[in-house]
PDB file of C-alpha atoms in Angstrom:
ATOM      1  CA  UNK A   1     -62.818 260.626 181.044  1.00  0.00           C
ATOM      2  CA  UNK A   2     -60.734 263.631 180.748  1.00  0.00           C
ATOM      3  CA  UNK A   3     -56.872 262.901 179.554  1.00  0.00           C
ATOM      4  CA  UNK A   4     -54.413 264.156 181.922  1.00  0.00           C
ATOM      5  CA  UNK A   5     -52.266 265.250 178.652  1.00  0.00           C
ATOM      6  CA  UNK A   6     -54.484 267.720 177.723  1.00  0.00           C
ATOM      7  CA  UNK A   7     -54.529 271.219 178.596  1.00  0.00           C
ATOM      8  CA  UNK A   8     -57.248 273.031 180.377  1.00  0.00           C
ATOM      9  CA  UNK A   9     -59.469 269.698 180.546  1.00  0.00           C
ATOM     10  CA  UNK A  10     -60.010 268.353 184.332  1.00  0.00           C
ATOM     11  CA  UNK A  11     -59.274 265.026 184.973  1.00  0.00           C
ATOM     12  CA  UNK A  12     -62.772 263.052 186.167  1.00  0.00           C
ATOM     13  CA  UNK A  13     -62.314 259.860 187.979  1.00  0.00           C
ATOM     14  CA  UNK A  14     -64.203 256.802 187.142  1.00  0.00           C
ATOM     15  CA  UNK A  15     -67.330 256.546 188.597  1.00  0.00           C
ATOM     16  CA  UNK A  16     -66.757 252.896 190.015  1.00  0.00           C
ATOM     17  CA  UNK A  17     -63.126 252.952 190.781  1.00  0.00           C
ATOM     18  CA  UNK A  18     -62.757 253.716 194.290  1.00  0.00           C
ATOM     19  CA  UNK A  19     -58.972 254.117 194.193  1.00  0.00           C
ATOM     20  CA  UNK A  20     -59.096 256.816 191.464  1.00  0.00           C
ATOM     21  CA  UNK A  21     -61.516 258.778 193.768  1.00  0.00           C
ATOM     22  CA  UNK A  22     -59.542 257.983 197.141  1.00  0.00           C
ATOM     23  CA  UNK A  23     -56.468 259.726 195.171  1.00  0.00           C
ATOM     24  CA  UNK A  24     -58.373 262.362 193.400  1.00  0.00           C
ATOM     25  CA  UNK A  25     -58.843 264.361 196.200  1.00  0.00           C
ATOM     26  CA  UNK A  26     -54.996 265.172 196.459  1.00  0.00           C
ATOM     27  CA  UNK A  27     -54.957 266.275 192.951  1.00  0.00           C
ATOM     28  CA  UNK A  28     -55.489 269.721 194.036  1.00  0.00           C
ATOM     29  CA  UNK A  29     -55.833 271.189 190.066  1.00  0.00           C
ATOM     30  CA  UNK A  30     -57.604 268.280 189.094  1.00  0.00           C
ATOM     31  CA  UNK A  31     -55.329 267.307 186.090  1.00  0.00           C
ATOM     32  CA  UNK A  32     -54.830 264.093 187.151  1.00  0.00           C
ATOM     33  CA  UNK A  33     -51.447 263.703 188.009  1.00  0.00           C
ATOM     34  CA  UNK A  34     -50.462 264.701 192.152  1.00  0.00           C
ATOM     35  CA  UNK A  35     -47.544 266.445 192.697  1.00  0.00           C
ATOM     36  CA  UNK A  36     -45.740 266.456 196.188  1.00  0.00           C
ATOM     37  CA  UNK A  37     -46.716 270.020 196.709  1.00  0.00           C
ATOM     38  CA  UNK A  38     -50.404 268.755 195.689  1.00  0.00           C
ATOM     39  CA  UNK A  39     -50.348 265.694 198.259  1.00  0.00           C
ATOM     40  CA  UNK A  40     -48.963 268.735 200.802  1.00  0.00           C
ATOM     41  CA  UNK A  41     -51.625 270.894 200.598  1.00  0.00           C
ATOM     42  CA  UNK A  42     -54.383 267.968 200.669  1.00  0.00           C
ATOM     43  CA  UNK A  43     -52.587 266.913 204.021  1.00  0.00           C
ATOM     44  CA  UNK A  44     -52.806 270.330 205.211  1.00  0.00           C
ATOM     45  CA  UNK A  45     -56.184 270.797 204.173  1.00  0.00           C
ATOM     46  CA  UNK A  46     -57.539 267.395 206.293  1.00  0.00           C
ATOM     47  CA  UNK A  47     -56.127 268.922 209.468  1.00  0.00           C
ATOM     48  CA  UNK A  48     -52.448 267.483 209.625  1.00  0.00           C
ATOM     49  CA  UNK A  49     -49.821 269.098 211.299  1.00  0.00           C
ATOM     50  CA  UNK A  50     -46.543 270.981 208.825  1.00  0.00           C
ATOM     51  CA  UNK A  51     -44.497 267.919 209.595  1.00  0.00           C
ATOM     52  CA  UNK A  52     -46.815 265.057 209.093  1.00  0.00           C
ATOM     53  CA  UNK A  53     -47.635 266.676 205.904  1.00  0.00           C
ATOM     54  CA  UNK A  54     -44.142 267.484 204.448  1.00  0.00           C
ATOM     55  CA  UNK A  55     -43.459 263.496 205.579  1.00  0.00           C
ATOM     56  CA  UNK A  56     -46.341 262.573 203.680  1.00  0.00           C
ATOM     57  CA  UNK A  57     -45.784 264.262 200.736  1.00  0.00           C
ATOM     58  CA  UNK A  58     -42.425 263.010 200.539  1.00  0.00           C
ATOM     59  CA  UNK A  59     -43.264 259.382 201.703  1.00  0.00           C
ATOM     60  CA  UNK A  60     -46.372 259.167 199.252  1.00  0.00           C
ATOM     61  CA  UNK A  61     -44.944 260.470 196.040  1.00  0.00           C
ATOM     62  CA  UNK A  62     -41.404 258.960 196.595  1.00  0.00           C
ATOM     63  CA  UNK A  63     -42.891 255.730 196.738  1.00  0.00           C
ATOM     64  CA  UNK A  64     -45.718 255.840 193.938  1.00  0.00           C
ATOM     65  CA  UNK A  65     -44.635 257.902 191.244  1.00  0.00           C
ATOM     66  CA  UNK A  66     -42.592 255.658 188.724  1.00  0.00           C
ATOM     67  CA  UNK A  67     -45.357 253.249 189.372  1.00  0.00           C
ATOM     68  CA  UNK A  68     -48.109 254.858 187.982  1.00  0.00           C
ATOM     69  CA  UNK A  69     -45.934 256.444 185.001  1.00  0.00           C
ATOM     70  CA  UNK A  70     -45.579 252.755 182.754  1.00  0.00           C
ATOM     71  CA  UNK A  71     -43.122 253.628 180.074  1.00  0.00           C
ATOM     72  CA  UNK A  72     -41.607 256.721 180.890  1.00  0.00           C
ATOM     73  CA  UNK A  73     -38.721 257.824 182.770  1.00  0.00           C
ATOM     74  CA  UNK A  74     -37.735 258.564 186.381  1.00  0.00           C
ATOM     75  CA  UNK A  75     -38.588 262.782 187.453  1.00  0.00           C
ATOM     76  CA  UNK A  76     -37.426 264.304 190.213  1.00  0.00           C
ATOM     77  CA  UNK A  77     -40.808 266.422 190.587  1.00  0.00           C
ATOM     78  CA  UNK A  78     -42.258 262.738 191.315  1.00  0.00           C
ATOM     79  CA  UNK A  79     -45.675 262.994 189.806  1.00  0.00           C
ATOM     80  CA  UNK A  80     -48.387 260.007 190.746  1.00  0.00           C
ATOM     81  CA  UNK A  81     -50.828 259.695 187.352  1.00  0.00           C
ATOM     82  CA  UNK A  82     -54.217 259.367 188.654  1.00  0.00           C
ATOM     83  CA  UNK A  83     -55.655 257.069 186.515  1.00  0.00           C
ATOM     84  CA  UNK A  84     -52.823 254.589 186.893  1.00  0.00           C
ATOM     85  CA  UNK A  85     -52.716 254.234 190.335  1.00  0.00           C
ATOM     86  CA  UNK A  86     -53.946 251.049 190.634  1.00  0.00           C
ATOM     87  CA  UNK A  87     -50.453 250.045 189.302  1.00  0.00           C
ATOM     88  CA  UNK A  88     -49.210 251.315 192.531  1.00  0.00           C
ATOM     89  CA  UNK A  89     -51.561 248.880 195.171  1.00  0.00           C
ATOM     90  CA  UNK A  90     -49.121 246.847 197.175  1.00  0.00           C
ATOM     91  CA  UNK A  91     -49.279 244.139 198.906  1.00  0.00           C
ATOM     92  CA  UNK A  92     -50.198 243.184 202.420  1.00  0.00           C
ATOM     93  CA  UNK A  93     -53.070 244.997 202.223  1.00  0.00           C
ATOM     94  CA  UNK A  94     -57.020 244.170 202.849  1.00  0.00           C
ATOM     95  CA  UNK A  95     -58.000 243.350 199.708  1.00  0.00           C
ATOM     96  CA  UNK A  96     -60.930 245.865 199.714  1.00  0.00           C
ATOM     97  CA  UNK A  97     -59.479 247.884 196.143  1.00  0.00           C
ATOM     98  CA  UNK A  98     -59.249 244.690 193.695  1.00  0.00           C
ATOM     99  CA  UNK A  99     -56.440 244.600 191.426  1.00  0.00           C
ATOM    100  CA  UNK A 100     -58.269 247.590 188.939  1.00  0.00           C
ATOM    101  CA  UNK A 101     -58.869 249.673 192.118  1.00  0.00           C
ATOM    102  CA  UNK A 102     -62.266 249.020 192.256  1.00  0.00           C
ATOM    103  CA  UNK A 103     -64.110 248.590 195.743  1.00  0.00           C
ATOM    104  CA  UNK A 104     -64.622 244.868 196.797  1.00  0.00           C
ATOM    105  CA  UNK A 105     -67.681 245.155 199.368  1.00  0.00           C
ATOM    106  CA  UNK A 106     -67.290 241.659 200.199  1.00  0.00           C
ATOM    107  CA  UNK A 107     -64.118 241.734 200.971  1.00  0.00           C
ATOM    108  CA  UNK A 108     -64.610 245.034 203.146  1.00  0.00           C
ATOM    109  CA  UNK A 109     -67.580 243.037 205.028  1.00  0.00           C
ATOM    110  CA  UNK A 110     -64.867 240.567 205.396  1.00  0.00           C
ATOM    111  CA  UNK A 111     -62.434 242.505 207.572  1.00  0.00           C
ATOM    112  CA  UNK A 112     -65.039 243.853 209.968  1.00  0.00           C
ATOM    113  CA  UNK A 113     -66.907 240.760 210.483  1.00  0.00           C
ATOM    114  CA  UNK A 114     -63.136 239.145 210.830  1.00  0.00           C
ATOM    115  CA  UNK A 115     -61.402 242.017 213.226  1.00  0.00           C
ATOM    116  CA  UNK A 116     -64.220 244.408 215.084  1.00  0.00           C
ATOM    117  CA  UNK A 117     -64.843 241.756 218.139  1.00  0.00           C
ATOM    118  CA  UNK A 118     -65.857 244.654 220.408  1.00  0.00           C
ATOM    119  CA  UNK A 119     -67.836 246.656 218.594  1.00  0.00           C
ATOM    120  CA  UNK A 120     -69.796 245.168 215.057  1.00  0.00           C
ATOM    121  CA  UNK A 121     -69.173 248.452 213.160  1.00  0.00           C
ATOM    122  CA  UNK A 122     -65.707 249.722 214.736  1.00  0.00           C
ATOM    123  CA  UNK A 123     -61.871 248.528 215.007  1.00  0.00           C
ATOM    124  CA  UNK A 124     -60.541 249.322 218.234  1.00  0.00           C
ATOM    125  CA  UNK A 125     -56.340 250.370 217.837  1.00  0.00           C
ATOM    126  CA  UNK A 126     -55.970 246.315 219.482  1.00  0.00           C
ATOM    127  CA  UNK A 127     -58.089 245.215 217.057  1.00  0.00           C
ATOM    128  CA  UNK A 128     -56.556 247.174 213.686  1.00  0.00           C
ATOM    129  CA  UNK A 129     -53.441 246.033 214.872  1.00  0.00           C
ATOM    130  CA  UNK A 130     -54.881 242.226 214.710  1.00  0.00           C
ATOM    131  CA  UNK A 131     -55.747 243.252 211.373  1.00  0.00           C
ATOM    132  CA  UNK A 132     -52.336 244.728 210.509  1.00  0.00           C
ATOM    133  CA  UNK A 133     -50.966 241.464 211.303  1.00  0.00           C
ATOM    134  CA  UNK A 134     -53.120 239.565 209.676  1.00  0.00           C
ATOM    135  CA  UNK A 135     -53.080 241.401 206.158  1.00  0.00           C
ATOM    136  CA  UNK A 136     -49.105 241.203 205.903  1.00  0.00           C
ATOM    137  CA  UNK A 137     -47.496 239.117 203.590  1.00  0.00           C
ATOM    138  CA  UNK A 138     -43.977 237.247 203.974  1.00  0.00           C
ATOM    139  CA  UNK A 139     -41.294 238.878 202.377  1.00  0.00           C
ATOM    140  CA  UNK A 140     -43.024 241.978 202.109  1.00  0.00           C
ATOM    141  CA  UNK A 141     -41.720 244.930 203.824  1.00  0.00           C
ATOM    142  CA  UNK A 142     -42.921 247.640 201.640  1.00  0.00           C
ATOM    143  CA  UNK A 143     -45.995 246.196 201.529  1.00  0.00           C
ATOM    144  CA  UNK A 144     -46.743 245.593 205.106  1.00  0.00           C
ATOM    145  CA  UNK A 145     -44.866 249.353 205.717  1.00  0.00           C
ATOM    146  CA  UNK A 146     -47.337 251.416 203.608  1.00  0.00           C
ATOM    147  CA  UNK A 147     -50.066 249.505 204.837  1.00  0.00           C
ATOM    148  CA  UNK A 148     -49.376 250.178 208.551  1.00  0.00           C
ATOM    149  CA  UNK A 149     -48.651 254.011 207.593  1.00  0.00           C
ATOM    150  CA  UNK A 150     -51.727 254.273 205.994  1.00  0.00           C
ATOM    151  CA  UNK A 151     -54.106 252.295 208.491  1.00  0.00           C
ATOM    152  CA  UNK A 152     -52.251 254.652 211.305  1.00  0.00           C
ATOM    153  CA  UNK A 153     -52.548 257.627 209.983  1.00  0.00           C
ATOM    154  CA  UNK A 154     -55.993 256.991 209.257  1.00  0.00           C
ATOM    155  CA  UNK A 155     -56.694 255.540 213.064  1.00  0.00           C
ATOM    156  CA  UNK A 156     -54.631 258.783 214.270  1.00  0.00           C
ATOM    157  CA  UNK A 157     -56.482 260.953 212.598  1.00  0.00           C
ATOM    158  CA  UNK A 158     -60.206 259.696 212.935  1.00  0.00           C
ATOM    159  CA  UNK A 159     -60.699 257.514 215.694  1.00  0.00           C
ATOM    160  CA  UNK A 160     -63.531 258.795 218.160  1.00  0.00           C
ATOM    161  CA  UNK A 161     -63.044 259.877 221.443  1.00  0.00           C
ATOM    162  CA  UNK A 162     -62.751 256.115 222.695  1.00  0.00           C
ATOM    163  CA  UNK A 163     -59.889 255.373 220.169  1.00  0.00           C
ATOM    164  CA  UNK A 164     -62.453 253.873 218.002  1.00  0.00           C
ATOM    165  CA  UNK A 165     -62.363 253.739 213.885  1.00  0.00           C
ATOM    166  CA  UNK A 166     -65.768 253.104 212.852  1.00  0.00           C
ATOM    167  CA  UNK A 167     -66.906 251.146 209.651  1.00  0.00           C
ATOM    168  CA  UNK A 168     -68.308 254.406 208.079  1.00  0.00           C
ATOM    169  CA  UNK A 169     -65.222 256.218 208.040  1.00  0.00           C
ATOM    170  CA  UNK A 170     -62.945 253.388 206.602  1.00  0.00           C
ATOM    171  CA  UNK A 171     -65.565 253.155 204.189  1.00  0.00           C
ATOM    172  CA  UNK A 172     -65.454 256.655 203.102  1.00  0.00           C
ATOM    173  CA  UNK A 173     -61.234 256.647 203.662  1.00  0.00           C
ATOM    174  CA  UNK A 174     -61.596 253.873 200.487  1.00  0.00           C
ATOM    175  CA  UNK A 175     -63.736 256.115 198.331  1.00  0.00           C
ATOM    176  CA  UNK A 176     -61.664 259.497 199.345  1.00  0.00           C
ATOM    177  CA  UNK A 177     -65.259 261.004 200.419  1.00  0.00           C
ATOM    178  CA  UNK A 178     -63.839 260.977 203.460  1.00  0.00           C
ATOM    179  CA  UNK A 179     -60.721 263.484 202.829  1.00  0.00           C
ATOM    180  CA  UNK A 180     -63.658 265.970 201.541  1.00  0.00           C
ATOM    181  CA  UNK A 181     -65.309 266.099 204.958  1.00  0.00           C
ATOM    182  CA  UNK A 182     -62.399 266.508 206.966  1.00  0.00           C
ATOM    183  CA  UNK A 183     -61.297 269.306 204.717  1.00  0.00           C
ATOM    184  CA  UNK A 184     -64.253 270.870 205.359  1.00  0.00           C
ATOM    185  CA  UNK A 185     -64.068 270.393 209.075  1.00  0.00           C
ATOM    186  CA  UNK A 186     -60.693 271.555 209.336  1.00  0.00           C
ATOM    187  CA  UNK A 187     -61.836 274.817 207.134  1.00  0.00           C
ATOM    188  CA  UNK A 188     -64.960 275.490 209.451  1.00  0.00           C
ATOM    189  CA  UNK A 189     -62.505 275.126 212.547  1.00  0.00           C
ATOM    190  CA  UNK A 190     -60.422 278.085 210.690  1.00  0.00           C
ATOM    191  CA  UNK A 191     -63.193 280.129 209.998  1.00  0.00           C
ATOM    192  CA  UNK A 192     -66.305 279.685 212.778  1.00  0.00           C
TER     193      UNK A 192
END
């Protein structure tokens, strides 16, 4: 794996570690560390509005940045180091990333066969919100904040026509395979 640290080298996310991947995709220059003007333009480049994105940016890096940088001191450019971010998993969540950032399919069989009642292979917004409630922890407010932002933002931006979030797209949200297609959605809706 390439070192963020050196120059001209791209960083590569591990093969097996699904968080890596997931936040790969918003290293725009691939030198594994995401800036806030990075995490803009990967908003932007999904399909999401100036605002939303600006938020995001702000919102994301804000909260992850001395996280993922053990040992060194606060910056006001905020940078998130790729291959740390598994530092930065908080709580409330699913349980799907284990504590290395590596995908847990058992645990993502788990929440479907737990929370989609209607529909065996999609949450409706009733049922993410049983979900929601389900994953928070007490006494965690951060936790149970990002998680919400994240699930919503994810619901809001690929549900299906009947408010459905099917199985195959949370899957590929965890693996950031996912962020690829809708960039390339978004692009083809630019450029028909």
């Amino acid at each position: 794996m390439a070192s963020s640290a050196s120059p001209g080298v791209k960083f590569v996310p591990e093969e097996d570690n699904f968080l890596q991947r997931h936040v790969a995709f918003f290293d725009r220059n691939k030198d594994g560390i995401v800036y806030p003007s990075e995490t803009y333009q990967g908003f932007r480049a999904i399909g999401c509005g100036y605002l939303l994105s600006a938020f995001a940016s702000l919102f994301i890096n804000m909260g992850l940045s001395s996280k993922t940088r053990p040992g060194k001191g606060f910056s006001f450019s905020f940078p998130i180091e790729v291959k740390n971010i598994h530092l930065a998993k908080h709580g409330s969540d699913s349980g799907v990333y284990d504590k290395d950032g590596r995908f847990v399919a058992s645990k993502f069989e788990e929440m479907f066969a737990k929370h989609s009642k209607t529909h065996p292979d999609a949450l409706t917004g009733e049922e993410l919100e049983q979900l929601l409630n389900a994953n928070k922890e007490p006494n965690d407010r951060k936790g149970a904040i990002a998680g919400y932002t994240e699930w919503k933002m994810l619901h809001y931006l690929c549900k299906d026509k009947n408010g459905l979030l099917h199985k195959e797209t949370v899957r590929a949200a965890y693996d950031g395979s996912l962020f690829e297609q809708l960039e390339k959605q978004t692009a083809s809706k630019k450029h028909p």
